[in-house]
Amino acid sequence: MSTEAPSPSKDTEHRLPSTEEFVEVQNSAEFGELRRSYRSFAFPLTVGFITWYLLYVLLSNYAGGFMGTKLFGNINVAFVFGIAQFVTTFLIAWWYSRHAAAKLDPKAEAIKSRMEGGA
């Protein structure tokens, strides 16, 4: 009975890139484009959402009369804004997932496979 771990199959073997290769890829135009695609999507949405969240907090603290305005039944402006925070969070996550699958993942996978395969 052998106690050795089975060797990985040829399909799962990956070459480990050197430090120089990582630096070379980091400085490449392709990686720069990947980083630009990520930043041009994530940064504006992050700033927008933080602004939207801070507006909600500030209105809750300093505009109690406005936030307490009843819209219908016991539903007031503060409740609608609060629910909108959750909806916005899920919409941004869904939108980012679609953006990543369409624009970021293919570029990242191409870089990864080239580095692991040495192509």
mmCIF file of C-alpha atoms in Angstrom:
data_model
loop_
_atom_site.group_PDB
_atom_site.id
_atom_site.type_symbol
_atom_site.label_atom_id
_atom_site.label_comp_id
_atom_site.label_asym_id
_atom_site.label_seq_id
_atom_site.Cartn_x
_atom_site.Cartn_y
_atom_site.Cartn_z
ATOM 1 C CA MET A 1 0.000 0.000 0.000
ATOM 2 C CA SER A 2 1.509 3.304 -1.125
ATOM 3 C CA THR A 3 1.229 6.416 1.043
ATOM 4 C CA GLU A 4 2.269 8.782 -1.752
ATOM 5 C CA ALA A 5 -0.271 11.268 -3.003
ATOM 6 C CA PRO A 6 -1.313 10.621 -6.569
ATOM 7 C CA SER A 7 0.463 12.818 -9.065
ATOM 8 C CA PRO A 8 -1.695 15.419 -10.784
ATOM 9 C CA SER A 9 -2.867 14.539 -14.255
ATOM 10 C CA LYS A 10 -1.491 16.346 -17.290
ATOM 11 C CA ASP A 11 -4.791 18.279 -17.618
ATOM 12 C CA THR A 12 -4.466 19.916 -14.187
ATOM 13 C CA GLU A 13 -0.719 20.715 -14.248
ATOM 14 C CA HIS A 14 0.069 24.399 -14.446
ATOM 15 C CA ARG A 15 3.392 26.093 -14.767
ATOM 16 C CA LEU A 16 4.071 28.664 -12.063
ATOM 17 C CA PRO A 17 5.071 31.994 -13.591
ATOM 18 C CA SER A 18 8.200 33.729 -12.367
ATOM 19 C CA THR A 19 8.239 37.090 -10.626
ATOM 20 C CA GLU A 20 9.591 38.684 -13.785
ATOM 21 C CA GLU A 21 6.680 37.271 -15.807
ATOM 22 C CA PHE A 22 4.168 38.708 -13.313
ATOM 23 C CA VAL A 23 5.832 42.120 -13.538
ATOM 24 C CA GLU A 24 5.901 41.901 -17.346
ATOM 25 C CA VAL A 25 2.184 41.087 -17.481
ATOM 26 C CA GLN A 26 1.384 43.819 -14.967
ATOM 27 C CA ASN A 27 3.132 46.331 -17.227
ATOM 28 C CA SER A 28 1.466 45.044 -20.406
ATOM 29 C CA ALA A 29 -1.160 46.974 -22.355
ATOM 30 C CA GLU A 30 -3.549 44.021 -22.053
ATOM 31 C CA PHE A 31 -3.442 44.090 -18.253
ATOM 32 C CA GLY A 32 -3.768 47.880 -18.322
ATOM 33 C CA GLU A 33 -6.945 47.510 -20.393
ATOM 34 C CA LEU A 34 -8.317 44.949 -17.919
ATOM 35 C CA ARG A 35 -7.593 47.296 -15.023
ATOM 36 C CA ARG A 36 -9.166 50.230 -16.915
ATOM 37 C CA SER A 37 -12.307 48.192 -17.658
ATOM 38 C CA TYR A 38 -12.660 47.335 -13.982
ATOM 39 C CA ARG A 39 -11.977 50.834 -12.685
ATOM 40 C CA SER A 40 -14.201 52.608 -15.204
ATOM 41 C CA PHE A 41 -17.099 50.487 -13.979
ATOM 42 C CA ALA A 42 -16.418 50.049 -10.268
ATOM 43 C CA PHE A 43 -15.218 53.504 -9.221
ATOM 44 C CA PRO A 44 -18.140 55.588 -10.559
ATOM 45 C CA LEU A 45 -20.661 53.112 -9.176
ATOM 46 C CA THR A 46 -18.932 53.099 -5.794
ATOM 47 C CA VAL A 47 -18.891 56.900 -5.620
ATOM 48 C CA GLY A 48 -22.520 57.043 -6.742
ATOM 49 C CA PHE A 49 -23.684 54.489 -4.214
ATOM 50 C CA ILE A 50 -21.779 56.077 -1.321
ATOM 51 C CA THR A 51 -23.263 59.457 -2.261
ATOM 52 C CA TRP A 52 -26.751 57.918 -2.399
ATOM 53 C CA TYR A 53 -26.207 56.232 0.988
ATOM 54 C CA LEU A 54 -24.882 59.416 2.615
ATOM 55 C CA LEU A 55 -27.861 61.359 1.245
ATOM 56 C CA TYR A 56 -30.147 58.840 2.947
ATOM 57 C CA VAL A 57 -28.253 59.122 6.247
ATOM 58 C CA LEU A 58 -28.129 62.928 6.133
ATOM 59 C CA LEU A 59 -31.806 63.243 5.266
ATOM 60 C CA SER A 60 -32.664 60.816 8.072
ATOM 61 C CA ASN A 61 -30.699 62.911 10.561
ATOM 62 C CA TYR A 62 -31.462 66.441 9.429
ATOM 63 C CA ALA A 63 -34.713 66.298 7.454
ATOM 64 C CA GLY A 64 -36.954 64.349 9.798
ATOM 65 C CA GLY A 65 -40.052 66.179 8.627
ATOM 66 C CA PHE A 66 -39.427 65.298 4.998
ATOM 67 C CA MET A 67 -38.444 61.698 5.751
ATOM 68 C CA GLY A 68 -41.516 61.296 7.946
ATOM 69 C CA THR A 69 -43.884 62.406 5.191
ATOM 70 C CA LYS A 70 -46.488 59.692 4.717
ATOM 71 C CA LEU A 71 -46.862 58.545 1.138
ATOM 72 C CA PHE A 72 -49.685 56.046 1.649
ATOM 73 C CA GLY A 73 -50.881 54.232 4.740
ATOM 74 C CA ASN A 74 -47.990 53.864 7.175
ATOM 75 C CA ILE A 75 -45.396 54.025 4.391
ATOM 76 C CA ASN A 76 -43.266 57.171 4.585
ATOM 77 C CA VAL A 77 -40.386 58.617 2.553
ATOM 78 C CA ALA A 78 -37.754 57.163 4.926
ATOM 79 C CA PHE A 79 -39.124 53.646 4.469
ATOM 80 C CA VAL A 80 -39.129 53.968 0.675
ATOM 81 C CA PHE A 81 -35.564 55.339 0.698
ATOM 82 C CA GLY A 82 -34.465 52.503 2.995
ATOM 83 C CA ILE A 83 -35.964 49.840 0.746
ATOM 84 C CA ALA A 84 -34.411 51.603 -2.255
ATOM 85 C CA GLN A 85 -30.996 51.179 -0.586
ATOM 86 C CA PHE A 86 -31.436 47.395 -0.608
ATOM 87 C CA VAL A 87 -32.761 47.376 -4.158
ATOM 88 C CA THR A 88 -29.861 49.529 -5.331
ATOM 89 C CA THR A 89 -27.353 47.210 -3.656
ATOM 90 C CA PHE A 90 -28.757 44.139 -5.395
ATOM 91 C CA LEU A 91 -29.000 45.926 -8.755
ATOM 92 C CA ILE A 92 -25.379 47.039 -8.568
ATOM 93 C CA ALA A 93 -24.259 43.503 -7.652
ATOM 94 C CA TRP A 94 -26.259 42.037 -10.549
ATOM 95 C CA TRP A 95 -24.966 44.681 -12.963
ATOM 96 C CA TYR A 96 -21.360 44.134 -11.866
ATOM 97 C CA SER A 97 -21.755 40.367 -12.269
ATOM 98 C CA ARG A 98 -22.919 40.848 -15.859
ATOM 99 C CA HIS A 99 -20.130 43.351 -16.560
ATOM 100 C CA ALA A 100 -17.486 41.034 -15.118
ATOM 101 C CA ALA A 101 -18.753 38.014 -17.055
ATOM 102 C CA ALA A 102 -18.866 39.922 -20.330
ATOM 103 C CA LYS A 103 -15.838 42.200 -20.125
ATOM 104 C CA LEU A 104 -13.466 41.286 -17.296
ATOM 105 C CA ASP A 105 -13.495 37.499 -17.037
ATOM 106 C CA PRO A 106 -12.561 36.777 -20.681
ATOM 107 C CA LYS A 107 -9.595 39.176 -20.513
ATOM 108 C CA ALA A 108 -8.464 37.837 -17.138
ATOM 109 C CA GLU A 109 -8.812 34.228 -18.305
ATOM 110 C CA ALA A 110 -6.716 34.948 -21.424
ATOM 111 C CA ILE A 111 -3.936 36.446 -19.292
ATOM 112 C CA LYS A 112 -4.136 33.591 -16.765
ATOM 113 C CA SER A 113 -4.037 30.817 -19.356
ATOM 114 C CA ARG A 114 -1.120 32.442 -21.170
ATOM 115 C CA MET A 115 0.845 32.766 -17.916
ATOM 116 C CA GLU A 116 0.089 29.213 -16.763
ATOM 117 C CA GLY A 117 0.644 27.701 -20.176
ATOM 118 C CA GLY A 118 3.684 29.750 -21.049
ATOM 119 C CA ALA A 119 2.187 30.687 -24.422
#
